PDB file of N, CA and C in Angstrom:
ATOM      1  N   MET A   1     165.440   7.445 144.888  1.00 55.00           N
ATOM      2  CA  MET A   1     164.949   8.802 144.807  1.00 55.00           C
ATOM      3  C   MET A   1     165.965   9.700 144.100  1.00 55.00           C
ATOM      4  N   LYS A   2     167.247   9.553 144.452  1.00 55.00           N
ATOM      5  CA  LYS A   2     168.285  10.364 143.813  1.00 55.00           C
ATOM      6  C   LYS A   2     168.346  10.074 142.322  1.00 55.00           C
ATOM      7  N   THR A   3     168.150   8.819 141.945  1.00 58.00           N
ATOM      8  CA  THR A   3     168.181   8.453 140.536  1.00 58.00           C
ATOM      9  C   THR A   3     167.033   9.123 139.786  1.00 58.00           C
ATOM     10  N   ALA A   4     165.866   9.156 140.404  1.00 49.00           N
ATOM     11  CA  ALA A   4     164.706   9.785 139.766  1.00 49.00           C
ATOM     12  C   ALA A   4     164.934  11.282 139.579  1.00 49.00           C
ATOM     13  N   VAL A   5     165.486  11.935 140.577  1.00 48.00           N
ATOM     14  CA  VAL A   5     165.759  13.368 140.488  1.00 48.00           C
ATOM     15  C   VAL A   5     166.815  13.634 139.422  1.00 48.00           C
ATOM     16  N   ALA A   6     167.857  12.819 139.398  1.00 48.00           N
ATOM     17  CA  ALA A   6     168.911  12.986 138.404  1.00 48.00           C
ATOM     18  C   ALA A   6     168.368  12.768 136.999  1.00 48.00           C
ATOM     19  N   SER A   7     167.506  11.769 136.833  1.00 48.00           N
ATOM     20  CA  SER A   7     166.905  11.502 135.522  1.00 48.00           C
ATOM     21  C   SER A   7     166.030  12.659 135.078  1.00 48.00           C
ATOM     22  N   LEU A   8     165.241  13.193 135.994  1.00 49.00           N
ATOM     23  CA  LEU A   8     164.377  14.327 135.676  1.00 49.00           C
ATOM     24  C   LEU A   8     165.203  15.548 135.278  1.00 49.00           C
ATOM     25  N   LEU A   9     166.278  15.796 136.006  1.00 49.00           N
ATOM     26  CA  LEU A   9     167.158  16.908 135.688  1.00 49.00           C
ATOM     27  C   LEU A   9     167.792  16.724 134.315  1.00 49.00           C
ATOM     28  N   LEU A  10     168.252  15.538 134.019  1.00 48.00           N
ATOM     29  CA  LEU A  10     168.870  15.252 132.727  1.00 48.00           C
ATOM     30  C   LEU A  10     167.865  15.450 131.598  1.00 48.00           C
ATOM     31  N   LEU A  11     166.646  14.964 131.775  1.00 49.00           N
ATOM     32  CA  LEU A  11     165.623  15.124 130.744  1.00 49.00           C
ATOM     33  C   LEU A  11     165.277  16.591 130.510  1.00 49.00           C
ATOM     34  N   SER A  12     165.223  17.362 131.581  1.00 54.00           N
ATOM     35  CA  SER A  12     164.903  18.778 131.415  1.00 54.00           C
ATOM     36  C   SER A  12     166.025  19.513 130.699  1.00 54.00           C
ATOM     37  N   LEU A  13     167.265  19.142 130.955  1.00 49.00           N
ATOM     38  CA  LEU A  13     168.393  19.759 130.263  1.00 49.00           C
ATOM     39  C   LEU A  13     168.395  19.406 128.784  1.00 49.00           C
ATOM     40  N   VAL A  14     168.081  18.176 128.469  1.00 48.00           N
ATOM     41  CA  VAL A  14     168.024  17.743 127.070  1.00 48.00           C
ATOM     42  C   VAL A  14     166.902  18.485 126.357  1.00 48.00           C
ATOM     43  N   ALA A  15     165.771  18.641 127.002  1.00 51.00           N
ATOM     44  CA  ALA A  15     164.647  19.353 126.395  1.00 51.00           C
ATOM     45  C   ALA A  15     165.008  20.802 126.118  1.00 51.00           C
ATOM     46  N   CYS A  16     165.702  21.426 127.032  1.00 53.00           N
ATOM     47  CA  CYS A  16     166.117  22.821 126.828  1.00 53.00           C
ATOM     48  C   CYS A  16     167.122  22.935 125.699  1.00 53.00           C
ATOM     49  N   ALA A  17     168.029  21.998 125.614  1.00 55.00           N
ATOM     50  CA  ALA A  17     169.071  22.058 124.603  1.00 55.00           C
ATOM     51  C   ALA A  17     168.515  21.820 123.209  1.00 55.00           C
ATOM     52  N   SER A  18     167.467  21.018 123.090  1.00 58.00           N
ATOM     53  CA  SER A  18     166.956  20.689 121.769  1.00 58.00           C
ATOM     54  C   SER A  18     165.864  21.641 121.303  1.00 58.00           C
ATOM     55  N   ALA A  19     165.336  22.457 122.198  1.00 64.00           N
ATOM     56  CA  ALA A  19     164.288  23.393 121.809  1.00 64.00           C
ATOM     57  C   ALA A  19     164.876  24.520 120.961  1.00 64.00           C
ATOM     58  N   PRO A  20     164.181  24.871 119.868  1.00 69.00           N
ATOM     59  CA  PRO A  20     164.704  25.979 119.060  1.00 69.00           C
ATOM     60  C   PRO A  20     164.683  27.277 119.847  1.00 69.00           C
ATOM     61  N   GLN A  21     165.695  28.082 119.666  1.00 91.00           N
ATOM     62  CA  GLN A  21     165.803  29.347 120.367  1.00 91.00           C
ATOM     63  C   GLN A  21     165.174  30.446 119.518  1.00 91.00           C
ATOM     64  N   ALA A  22     164.534  31.393 120.177  1.00 92.00           N
ATOM     65  CA  ALA A  22     163.954  32.546 119.494  1.00 92.00           C
ATOM     66  C   ALA A  22     164.038  33.741 120.421  1.00 92.00           C
ATOM     67  N   GLU A  23     163.958  34.926 119.840  1.00 94.00           N
ATOM     68  CA  GLU A  23     164.012  36.128 120.655  1.00 94.00           C
ATOM     69  C   GLU A  23     163.257  37.262 119.968  1.00 94.00           C
ATOM     70  N   TRP A  24     162.903  38.258 120.750  1.00 96.00           N
ATOM     71  CA  TRP A  24     162.254  39.449 120.228  1.00 96.00           C
ATOM     72  C   TRP A  24     163.319  40.359 119.644  1.00 96.00           C
ATOM     73  N   VAL A  25     163.101  40.835 118.415  1.00 95.00           N
ATOM     74  CA  VAL A  25     164.055  41.723 117.765  1.00 95.00           C
ATOM     75  C   VAL A  25     163.331  42.911 117.144  1.00 95.00           C
ATOM     76  N   LYS A  26     164.052  44.016 117.073  1.00 96.00           N
ATOM     77  CA  LYS A  26     163.561  45.235 116.439  1.00 96.00           C
ATOM     78  C   LYS A  26     164.792  45.961 115.915  1.00 96.00           C
ATOM     79  N   PRO A  27     164.720  46.452 114.682  1.00 95.00           N
ATOM     80  CA  PRO A  27     165.888  47.159 114.143  1.00 95.00           C
ATOM     81  C   PRO A  27     166.339  48.291 115.069  1.00 95.00           C
ATOM     82  N   ARG A  28     167.615  48.352 115.283  1.00 95.00           N
ATOM     83  CA  ARG A  28     168.283  49.390 116.088  1.00 95.00           C
ATOM     84  C   ARG A  28     167.906  49.366 117.571  1.00 95.00           C
ATOM     85  N   ALA A  29     167.255  48.329 118.042  1.00 95.00           N
ATOM     86  CA  ALA A  29     166.941  48.224 119.475  1.00 95.00           C
ATOM     87  C   ALA A  29     168.041  47.413 120.154  1.00 95.00           C
ATOM     88  N   THR A  30     168.517  47.911 121.285  1.00 94.00           N
ATOM     89  CA  THR A  30     169.539  47.185 122.038  1.00 94.00           C
ATOM     90  C   THR A  30     168.882  46.076 122.859  1.00 94.00           C
ATOM     91  N   LYS A  31     169.706  45.178 123.361  1.00 95.00           N
ATOM     92  CA  LYS A  31     169.190  44.109 124.235  1.00 95.00           C
ATOM     93  C   LYS A  31     168.522  44.703 125.462  1.00 95.00           C
ATOM     94  N   GLU A  32     169.084  45.795 125.991  1.00 96.00           N
ATOM     95  CA  GLU A  32     168.524  46.437 127.180  1.00 96.00           C
ATOM     96  C   GLU A  32     167.152  47.040 126.883  1.00 96.00           C
ATOM     97  N   GLU A  33     167.016  47.684 125.730  1.00 97.00           N
ATOM     98  CA  GLU A  33     165.726  48.258 125.342  1.00 97.00           C
ATOM     99  C   GLU A  33     164.682  47.166 125.151  1.00 97.00           C
ATOM    100  N   THR A  34     165.105  46.077 124.520  1.00 96.00           N
ATOM    101  CA  THR A  34     164.190  44.951 124.310  1.00 96.00           C
ATOM    102  C   THR A  34     163.740  44.380 125.640  1.00 96.00           C
ATOM    103  N   TYR A  35     164.668  44.202 126.563  1.00 96.00           N
ATOM    104  CA  TYR A  35     164.324  43.685 127.888  1.00 96.00           C
ATOM    105  C   TYR A  35     163.353  44.624 128.603  1.00 96.00           C
ATOM    106  N   THR A  36     163.602  45.926 128.510  1.00 97.00           N
ATOM    107  CA  THR A  36     162.726  46.908 129.150  1.00 97.00           C
ATOM    108  C   THR A  36     161.322  46.854 128.557  1.00 97.00           C
ATOM    109  N   GLN A  37     161.229  46.777 127.238  1.00 97.00           N
ATOM    110  CA  GLN A  37     159.919  46.722 126.585  1.00 97.00           C
ATOM    111  C   GLN A  37     159.186  45.428 126.926  1.00 97.00           C
ATOM    112  N   PHE A  38     159.914  44.314 126.949  1.00 97.00           N
ATOM    113  CA  PHE A  38     159.307  43.026 127.300  1.00 97.00           C
ATOM    114  C   PHE A  38     158.808  43.049 128.748  1.00 97.00           C
ATOM    115  N   SER A  39     159.599  43.613 129.631  1.00 97.00           N
ATOM    116  CA  SER A  39     159.198  43.731 131.038  1.00 97.00           C
ATOM    117  C   SER A  39     157.961  44.605 131.177  1.00 97.00           C
ATOM    118  N   ASP A  40     157.914  45.695 130.409  1.00 96.00           N
ATOM    119  CA  ASP A  40     156.750  46.576 130.444  1.00 96.00           C
ATOM    120  C   ASP A  40     155.502  45.845 129.971  1.00 96.00           C
ATOM    121  N   CYS A  41     155.614  45.079 128.893  1.00 96.00           N
ATOM    122  CA  CYS A  41     154.468  44.314 128.397  1.00 96.00           C
ATOM    123  C   CYS A  41     153.996  43.308 129.450  1.00 96.00           C
ATOM    124  N   ASN A  42     154.932  42.606 130.080  1.00 95.00           N
ATOM    125  CA  ASN A  42     154.559  41.658 131.140  1.00 95.00           C
ATOM    126  C   ASN A  42     153.852  42.371 132.284  1.00 95.00           C
ATOM    127  N   TYR A  43     154.344  43.530 132.658  1.00 95.00           N
ATOM    128  CA  TYR A  43     153.753  44.305 133.745  1.00 95.00           C
ATOM    129  C   TYR A  43     152.339  44.752 133.386  1.00 95.00           C
ATOM    130  N   GLN A  44     152.178  45.270 132.166  1.00 95.00           N
ATOM    131  CA  GLN A  44     150.867  45.755 131.737  1.00 95.00           C
ATOM    132  C   GLN A  44     149.848  44.616 131.669  1.00 95.00           C
ATOM    133  N   VAL A  45     150.265  43.469 131.165  1.00 95.00           N
ATOM    134  CA  VAL A  45     149.367  42.310 131.098  1.00 95.00           C
ATOM    135  C   VAL A  45     149.013  41.849 132.506  1.00 95.00           C
ATOM    136  N   GLY A  46     149.980  41.896 133.424  1.00 93.00           N
ATOM    137  CA  GLY A  46     149.701  41.538 134.816  1.00 93.00           C
ATOM    138  C   GLY A  46     148.718  42.493 135.471  1.00 93.00           C
ATOM    139  N   LEU A  47     148.848  43.788 135.190  1.00 94.00           N
ATOM    140  CA  LEU A  47     147.909  44.770 135.742  1.00 94.00           C
ATOM    141  C   LEU A  47     146.495  44.558 135.229  1.00 94.00           C
ATOM    142  N   ALA A  48     146.389  44.100 133.991  1.00 92.00           N
ATOM    143  CA  ALA A  48     145.078  43.888 133.378  1.00 92.00           C
ATOM    144  C   ALA A  48     144.408  42.610 133.880  1.00 92.00           C
ATOM    145  N   LYS A  49     145.125  41.861 134.707  1.00 87.00           N
ATOM    146  CA  LYS A  49     144.606  40.612 135.268  1.00 87.00           C
ATOM    147  C   LYS A  49     144.103  39.661 134.179  1.00 87.00           C
ATOM    148  N   VAL A  50     144.920  39.524 133.141  1.00 85.00           N
ATOM    149  CA  VAL A  50     144.622  38.617 132.041  1.00 85.00           C
ATOM    150  C   VAL A  50     144.740  37.186 132.565  1.00 85.00           C
ATOM    151  N   PRO A  51     143.813  36.304 132.191  1.00 91.00           N
ATOM    152  CA  PRO A  51     143.919  34.908 132.625  1.00 91.00           C
ATOM    153  C   PRO A  51     145.257  34.286 132.221  1.00 91.00           C
ATOM    154  N   GLU A  52     145.768  33.426 133.051  1.00 89.00           N
ATOM    155  CA  GLU A  52     147.076  32.793 132.842  1.00 89.00           C
ATOM    156  C   GLU A  52     147.202  32.192 131.443  1.00 89.00           C
ATOM    157  N   ALA A  53     146.149  31.551 130.966  1.00 92.00           N
ATOM    158  CA  ALA A  53     146.197  30.889 129.666  1.00 92.00           C
ATOM    159  C   ALA A  53     146.372  31.869 128.507  1.00 92.00           C
ATOM    160  N   GLU A  54     146.063  33.137 128.706  1.00 94.00           N
ATOM    161  CA  GLU A  54     146.127  34.129 127.638  1.00 94.00           C
ATOM    162  C   GLU A  54     147.313  35.081 127.765  1.00 94.00           C
ATOM    163  N   ARG A  55     148.064  34.993 128.834  1.00 94.00           N
ATOM    164  CA  ARG A  55     149.129  35.972 129.089  1.00 94.00           C
ATOM    165  C   ARG A  55     150.207  35.986 128.023  1.00 94.00           C
ATOM    166  N   GLU A  56     150.690  34.823 127.645  1.00 95.00           N
ATOM    167  CA  GLU A  56     151.769  34.767 126.655  1.00 95.00           C
ATOM    168  C   GLU A  56     151.328  35.414 125.345  1.00 95.00           C
ATOM    169  N   GLN A  57     150.099  35.123 124.933  1.00 96.00           N
ATOM    170  CA  GLN A  57     149.570  35.696 123.694  1.00 96.00           C
ATOM    171  C   GLN A  57     149.420  37.219 123.809  1.00 96.00           C
ATOM    172  N   MET A  58     148.982  37.707 124.949  1.00 96.00           N
ATOM    173  CA  MET A  58     148.806  39.147 125.138  1.00 96.00           C
ATOM    174  C   MET A  58     150.153  39.875 125.195  1.00 96.00           C
ATOM    175  N   VAL A  59     151.150  39.254 125.824  1.00 96.00           N
ATOM    176  CA  VAL A  59     152.494  39.850 125.852  1.00 96.00           C
ATOM    177  C   VAL A  59     153.041  39.909 124.426  1.00 96.00           C
ATOM    178  N   ALA A  60     152.832  38.856 123.651  1.00 96.00           N
ATOM    179  CA  ALA A  60     153.293  38.848 122.263  1.00 96.00           C
ATOM    180  C   ALA A  60     152.598  39.945 121.465  1.00 96.00           C
ATOM    181  N   HIS A  61     151.316  40.127 121.678  1.00 97.00           N
ATOM    182  CA  HIS A  61     150.568  41.181 120.987  1.00 97.00           C
ATOM    183  C   HIS A  61     151.134  42.555 121.373  1.00 97.00           C
ATOM    184  N   CYS A  62     151.432  42.749 122.628  1.00 96.00           N
ATOM    185  CA  CYS A  62     152.016  43.997 123.114  1.00 96.00           C
ATOM    186  C   CYS A  62     153.369  44.253 122.447  1.00 96.00           C
ATOM    187  N   MET A  63     154.219  43.241 122.391  1.00 96.00           N
ATOM    188  CA  MET A  63     155.541  43.404 121.791  1.00 96.00           C
ATOM    189  C   MET A  63     155.432  43.720 120.299  1.00 96.00           C
ATOM    190  N   ARG A  64     154.527  43.042 119.602  1.00 97.00           N
ATOM    191  CA  ARG A  64     154.337  43.343 118.184  1.00 97.00           C
ATOM    192  C   ARG A  64     153.842  44.769 117.999  1.00 97.00           C
ATOM    193  N   GLY A  65     153.013  45.229 118.914  1.00 97.00           N
ATOM    194  CA  GLY A  65     152.531  46.603 118.861  1.00 97.00           C
ATOM    195  C   GLY A  65     153.646  47.624 119.042  1.00 97.00           C
ATOM    196  N   LYS A  66     154.714  47.224 119.695  1.00 96.00           N
ATOM    197  CA  LYS A  66     155.867  48.112 119.909  1.00 96.00           C
ATOM    198  C   LYS A  66     156.884  47.982 118.778  1.00 96.00           C
ATOM    199  N   GLY A  67     156.554  47.174 117.762  1.00 96.00           N
ATOM    200  CA  GLY A  67     157.431  47.049 116.598  1.00 96.00           C
ATOM    201  C   GLY A  67     158.408  45.890 116.638  1.00 96.00           C
ATOM    202  N   TYR A  68     158.256  44.971 117.573  1.00 97.00           N
ATOM    203  CA  TYR A  68     159.159  43.824 117.688  1.00 97.00           C
ATOM    204  C   TYR A  68     158.607  42.628 116.924  1.00 97.00           C
ATOM    205  N   ARG A  69     159.534  41.752 116.515  1.00 96.00           N
ATOM    206  CA  ARG A  69     159.169  40.481 115.894  1.00 96.00           C
ATOM    207  C   ARG A  69     159.844  39.370 116.687  1.00 96.00           C
ATOM    208  N   TYR A  70     159.183  38.226 116.792  1.00 96.00           N
ATOM    209  CA  TYR A  70     159.731  37.067 117.490  1.00 96.00           C
ATOM    210  C   TYR A  70     160.323  36.154 116.430  1.00 96.00           C
ATOM    211  N   VAL A  71     161.648  36.076 116.390  1.00 94.00           N
ATOM    212  CA  VAL A  71     162.318  35.328 115.322  1.00 94.00           C
ATOM    213  C   VAL A  71     163.212  34.231 115.895  1.00 94.00           C
ATOM    214  N   ALA A  72     163.346  33.171 115.123  1.00 91.00           N
ATOM    215  CA  ALA A  72     164.211  32.046 115.512  1.00 91.00           C
ATOM    216  C   ALA A  72     165.666  32.450 115.351  1.00 91.00           C
ATOM    217  N   ILE A  73     166.478  31.998 116.280  1.00 86.00           N
ATOM    218  CA  ILE A  73     167.920  32.220 116.221  1.00 86.00           C
ATOM    219  C   ILE A  73     168.521  30.990 115.541  1.00 86.00           C
ATOM    220  N   PRO A  74     169.259  31.181 114.460  1.00 82.00           N
ATOM    221  CA  PRO A  74     169.848  30.024 113.782  1.00 82.00           C
ATOM    222  C   PRO A  74     170.779  29.264 114.719  1.00 82.00           C
ATOM    223  N   ALA A  75     170.706  27.945 114.656  1.00 75.00           N
ATOM    224  CA  ALA A  75     171.569  27.105 115.480  1.00 75.00           C
ATOM    225  C   ALA A  75     173.003  27.214 114.975  1.00 75.00           C
ATOM    226  N   ALA A  76     173.930  27.190 115.913  1.00 71.00           N
ATOM    227  CA  ALA A  76     175.351  27.225 115.549  1.00 71.00           C
ATOM    228  C   ALA A  76     175.717  25.917 114.866  1.00 71.00           C
ATOM    229  N   PRO A  77     176.514  25.971 113.827  1.00 70.00           N
ATOM    230  CA  PRO A  77     176.915  24.736 113.158  1.00 70.00           C
ATOM    231  C   PRO A  77     177.738  23.855 114.080  1.00 70.00           C
ATOM    232  N   ALA A  78     177.516  22.553 113.995  1.00 68.00           N
ATOM    233  CA  ALA A  78     178.266  21.594 114.811  1.00 68.00           C
ATOM    234  C   ALA A  78     179.710  21.543 114.337  1.00 68.00           C
ATOM    235  N   LYS A  79     180.603  21.412 115.290  1.00 67.00           N
ATOM    236  CA  LYS A  79     182.031  21.356 114.944  1.00 67.00           C
ATOM    237  C   LYS A  79     182.506  19.943 114.887  1.00 67.00           C
TER     238      LYS A  79
END
C-alpha cells in the first residue's frame, strides 16, 4: 500500500513538473490585482451557479473581459 501511494505521489509530481506553466497577465497589473480579479471572476461564476464543466471557460471569459490574457511562461533554461 505504501508503495502504491508513493508511486502515485511521484507520478503526480512528475506531471506537475512537466506541465507548461501559464498565468493571467495584464499590462501594469500587479500580482495582487490579478489575484483579486481572478478571485472575483471565480466568485461571480460561482454565484451564477454555472455547471462545473463550464466554470473554467466562464472564468476565462470573465478575465478576458477585464483585459487579461492567459499566456505561457517560458521555461527556465536547463543548467
